């Protein structure tokens, strides 16, 4: 069995591009909506392993409210990024238009990690 999460966001093309940049991923499967302006379904992979699916949200999302409240119902854990430089790059990409909950710091189980809610309202914990 394989399992990875799917997010529903506004501006799915932009989100997929940013996630590919942040995590060194690539779009490995995509179906566009009827207008060709957004993803009906898109899958991202890193080194051939599926990591995230995404699609255009069916309605608007008040991301500004999510940022103000620093609220998340789920956090995606992207770990074993391999180096502090990769964690910093992912944080730099995801913080653009987002809100950082925890800057880069160390924990007993991770020497380099951070938490950010991105501009689409998706919360990420990223770590070395």
PDB file of C-alpha atoms in Angstrom:
ATOM      1  CA  UNK A   1       0.000   0.000   0.000  1.00  0.00           C
ATOM      2  CA  UNK A   2       1.096   3.532  -0.705  1.00  0.00           C
ATOM      3  CA  UNK A   3      -0.234   6.599   1.024  1.00  0.00           C
ATOM      4  CA  UNK A   4       0.314  10.289   0.568  1.00  0.00           C
ATOM      5  CA  UNK A   5      -1.899  13.282   1.167  1.00  0.00           C
ATOM      6  CA  UNK A   6      -3.770  15.535  -1.245  1.00  0.00           C
ATOM      7  CA  UNK A   7      -4.330  19.250  -0.755  1.00  0.00           C
ATOM      8  CA  UNK A   8      -7.037  21.385  -2.328  1.00  0.00           C
ATOM      9  CA  UNK A   9      -5.824  24.933  -2.934  1.00  0.00           C
ATOM     10  CA  UNK A  10      -6.677  28.013  -4.920  1.00  0.00           C
ATOM     11  CA  UNK A  11      -4.092  28.716  -7.667  1.00  0.00           C
ATOM     12  CA  UNK A  12      -3.057  25.058  -7.977  1.00  0.00           C
ATOM     13  CA  UNK A  13      -0.629  25.631 -10.874  1.00  0.00           C
ATOM     14  CA  UNK A  14       1.352  28.134  -8.805  1.00  0.00           C
ATOM     15  CA  UNK A  15       1.231  25.890  -5.733  1.00  0.00           C
ATOM     16  CA  UNK A  16       2.550  22.866  -7.639  1.00  0.00           C
ATOM     17  CA  UNK A  17       5.419  24.925  -9.062  1.00  0.00           C
ATOM     18  CA  UNK A  18       6.364  26.232  -5.601  1.00  0.00           C
ATOM     19  CA  UNK A  19       6.217  22.757  -4.021  1.00  0.00           C
ATOM     20  CA  UNK A  20       8.396  21.374  -6.813  1.00  0.00           C
ATOM     21  CA  UNK A  21      10.921  24.148  -6.134  1.00  0.00           C
ATOM     22  CA  UNK A  22      10.797  23.763  -2.344  1.00  0.00           C
ATOM     23  CA  UNK A  23      11.255  19.996  -2.290  1.00  0.00           C
ATOM     24  CA  UNK A  24      13.036  19.159  -5.550  1.00  0.00           C
ATOM     25  CA  UNK A  25       9.876  17.450  -6.774  1.00  0.00           C
ATOM     26  CA  UNK A  26       8.435  17.035 -10.242  1.00  0.00           C
ATOM     27  CA  UNK A  27       4.923  16.740 -11.605  1.00  0.00           C
ATOM     28  CA  UNK A  28       4.590  13.069 -12.551  1.00  0.00           C
ATOM     29  CA  UNK A  29       0.883  12.991 -13.377  1.00  0.00           C
ATOM     30  CA  UNK A  30      -1.515  15.818 -14.173  1.00  0.00           C
ATOM     31  CA  UNK A  31      -5.050  16.298 -15.396  1.00  0.00           C
ATOM     32  CA  UNK A  32      -6.109  19.864 -16.147  1.00  0.00           C
ATOM     33  CA  UNK A  33      -9.591  21.251 -15.569  1.00  0.00           C
ATOM     34  CA  UNK A  34     -11.848  21.862 -18.581  1.00  0.00           C
ATOM     35  CA  UNK A  35     -10.529  25.419 -19.047  1.00  0.00           C
ATOM     36  CA  UNK A  36      -6.883  24.316 -18.819  1.00  0.00           C
ATOM     37  CA  UNK A  37      -6.347  26.929 -16.088  1.00  0.00           C
ATOM     38  CA  UNK A  38      -5.915  24.693 -13.022  1.00  0.00           C
ATOM     39  CA  UNK A  39      -5.273  21.132 -11.947  1.00  0.00           C
ATOM     40  CA  UNK A  40      -8.233  18.803 -11.592  1.00  0.00           C
ATOM     41  CA  UNK A  41      -5.628  16.385 -10.202  1.00  0.00           C
ATOM     42  CA  UNK A  42      -1.840  16.561 -10.003  1.00  0.00           C
ATOM     43  CA  UNK A  43       0.751  14.266  -8.420  1.00  0.00           C
ATOM     44  CA  UNK A  44       4.217  15.333  -7.292  1.00  0.00           C
ATOM     45  CA  UNK A  45       7.134  12.947  -6.798  1.00  0.00           C
ATOM     46  CA  UNK A  46      10.670  13.187  -5.458  1.00  0.00           C
ATOM     47  CA  UNK A  47      13.117  10.723  -7.004  1.00  0.00           C
ATOM     48  CA  UNK A  48      10.236   8.620  -8.310  1.00  0.00           C
ATOM     49  CA  UNK A  49       8.366   8.413  -4.978  1.00  0.00           C
ATOM     50  CA  UNK A  50       4.973  10.073  -4.734  1.00  0.00           C
ATOM     51  CA  UNK A  51       4.927  12.770  -2.066  1.00  0.00           C
ATOM     52  CA  UNK A  52       1.808  14.881  -2.576  1.00  0.00           C
ATOM     53  CA  UNK A  53      -1.272  15.181  -4.737  1.00  0.00           C
ATOM     54  CA  UNK A  54      -3.035  18.474  -5.258  1.00  0.00           C
ATOM     55  CA  UNK A  55      -6.049  19.902  -7.006  1.00  0.00           C
ATOM     56  CA  UNK A  56      -7.816  23.211  -7.404  1.00  0.00           C
ATOM     57  CA  UNK A  57     -10.159  23.922  -4.504  1.00  0.00           C
ATOM     58  CA  UNK A  58     -13.825  24.021  -5.436  1.00  0.00           C
ATOM     59  CA  UNK A  59     -14.331  27.304  -3.573  1.00  0.00           C
ATOM     60  CA  UNK A  60     -12.390  30.190  -2.071  1.00  0.00           C
ATOM     61  CA  UNK A  61     -10.277  29.796   1.048  1.00  0.00           C
ATOM     62  CA  UNK A  62      -9.611  32.649   3.478  1.00  0.00           C
ATOM     63  CA  UNK A  63      -5.867  32.109   3.764  1.00  0.00           C
ATOM     64  CA  UNK A  64      -5.421  35.492   5.461  1.00  0.00           C
ATOM     65  CA  UNK A  65      -7.655  34.265   8.308  1.00  0.00           C
ATOM     66  CA  UNK A  66      -5.604  31.065   8.562  1.00  0.00           C
ATOM     67  CA  UNK A  67      -2.417  33.140   8.769  1.00  0.00           C
ATOM     68  CA  UNK A  68      -3.869  35.535  11.388  1.00  0.00           C
ATOM     69  CA  UNK A  69      -5.111  32.689  13.544  1.00  0.00           C
ATOM     70  CA  UNK A  70      -1.959  30.616  12.929  1.00  0.00           C
ATOM     71  CA  UNK A  71      -4.415  27.781  12.522  1.00  0.00           C
ATOM     72  CA  UNK A  72      -3.907  24.407  10.930  1.00  0.00           C
ATOM     73  CA  UNK A  73      -5.960  21.259  11.041  1.00  0.00           C
ATOM     74  CA  UNK A  74      -3.148  19.163   9.631  1.00  0.00           C
ATOM     75  CA  UNK A  75       0.614  19.521   9.210  1.00  0.00           C
ATOM     76  CA  UNK A  76       2.540  17.867   6.408  1.00  0.00           C
ATOM     77  CA  UNK A  77       5.899  16.531   7.596  1.00  0.00           C
ATOM     78  CA  UNK A  78       8.607  16.849   4.968  1.00  0.00           C
ATOM     79  CA  UNK A  79      11.697  15.370   6.575  1.00  0.00           C
ATOM     80  CA  UNK A  80      14.964  13.729   5.661  1.00  0.00           C
ATOM     81  CA  UNK A  81      15.605  16.624   3.279  1.00  0.00           C
ATOM     82  CA  UNK A  82      19.287  15.781   3.598  1.00  0.00           C
ATOM     83  CA  UNK A  83      20.914  19.079   4.530  1.00  0.00           C
ATOM     84  CA  UNK A  84      20.366  22.322   6.375  1.00  0.00           C
ATOM     85  CA  UNK A  85      20.662  24.139   3.035  1.00  0.00           C
ATOM     86  CA  UNK A  86      17.680  22.180   1.648  1.00  0.00           C
ATOM     87  CA  UNK A  87      15.612  22.916   4.770  1.00  0.00           C
ATOM     88  CA  UNK A  88      16.461  26.627   4.478  1.00  0.00           C
ATOM     89  CA  UNK A  89      15.558  26.623   0.762  1.00  0.00           C
ATOM     90  CA  UNK A  90      12.203  24.934   1.400  1.00  0.00           C
ATOM     91  CA  UNK A  91      11.456  27.433   4.189  1.00  0.00           C
ATOM     92  CA  UNK A  92      12.417  30.372   1.952  1.00  0.00           C
ATOM     93  CA  UNK A  93      10.059  29.180  -0.795  1.00  0.00           C
ATOM     94  CA  UNK A  94       7.143  28.325   1.515  1.00  0.00           C
ATOM     95  CA  UNK A  95       7.350  31.497   3.620  1.00  0.00           C
ATOM     96  CA  UNK A  96       6.728  33.730   0.570  1.00  0.00           C
ATOM     97  CA  UNK A  97       3.205  34.992   1.231  1.00  0.00           C
ATOM     98  CA  UNK A  98       2.930  32.619   4.178  1.00  0.00           C
ATOM     99  CA  UNK A  99       3.501  32.824   7.908  1.00  0.00           C
ATOM    100  CA  UNK A 100       6.333  31.122   9.775  1.00  0.00           C
ATOM    101  CA  UNK A 101       5.176  29.472  12.986  1.00  0.00           C
ATOM    102  CA  UNK A 102       8.666  28.335  14.027  1.00  0.00           C
ATOM    103  CA  UNK A 103      11.900  29.562  12.490  1.00  0.00           C
ATOM    104  CA  UNK A 104      14.704  27.062  11.983  1.00  0.00           C
ATOM    105  CA  UNK A 105      15.681  25.481  15.283  1.00  0.00           C
ATOM    106  CA  UNK A 106      16.838  22.204  16.798  1.00  0.00           C
ATOM    107  CA  UNK A 107      14.794  19.624  18.661  1.00  0.00           C
ATOM    108  CA  UNK A 108      15.904  16.417  20.375  1.00  0.00           C
ATOM    109  CA  UNK A 109      14.775  14.450  17.276  1.00  0.00           C
ATOM    110  CA  UNK A 110      15.909  16.938  14.592  1.00  0.00           C
ATOM    111  CA  UNK A 111      18.965  19.159  14.402  1.00  0.00           C
ATOM    112  CA  UNK A 112      17.303  21.518  11.901  1.00  0.00           C
ATOM    113  CA  UNK A 113      13.557  22.039  11.490  1.00  0.00           C
ATOM    114  CA  UNK A 114      10.920  24.747  10.987  1.00  0.00           C
ATOM    115  CA  UNK A 115       7.134  25.091  10.696  1.00  0.00           C
ATOM    116  CA  UNK A 116       5.353  27.327   8.167  1.00  0.00           C
ATOM    117  CA  UNK A 117       1.831  27.853   6.843  1.00  0.00           C
ATOM    118  CA  UNK A 118       2.274  28.641   3.143  1.00  0.00           C
ATOM    119  CA  UNK A 119       0.336  31.142   1.019  1.00  0.00           C
ATOM    120  CA  UNK A 120      -2.242  28.463   0.170  1.00  0.00           C
ATOM    121  CA  UNK A 121      -2.988  27.738   3.848  1.00  0.00           C
ATOM    122  CA  UNK A 122      -1.064  24.443   3.962  1.00  0.00           C
ATOM    123  CA  UNK A 123       1.003  23.854   7.100  1.00  0.00           C
ATOM    124  CA  UNK A 124       4.460  22.242   6.719  1.00  0.00           C
ATOM    125  CA  UNK A 125       6.964  20.935   9.245  1.00  0.00           C
ATOM    126  CA  UNK A 126      10.261  20.656   7.372  1.00  0.00           C
ATOM    127  CA  UNK A 127      13.389  19.002   8.711  1.00  0.00           C
ATOM    128  CA  UNK A 128      16.855  17.737   7.873  1.00  0.00           C
TER     129      UNK A 128
END
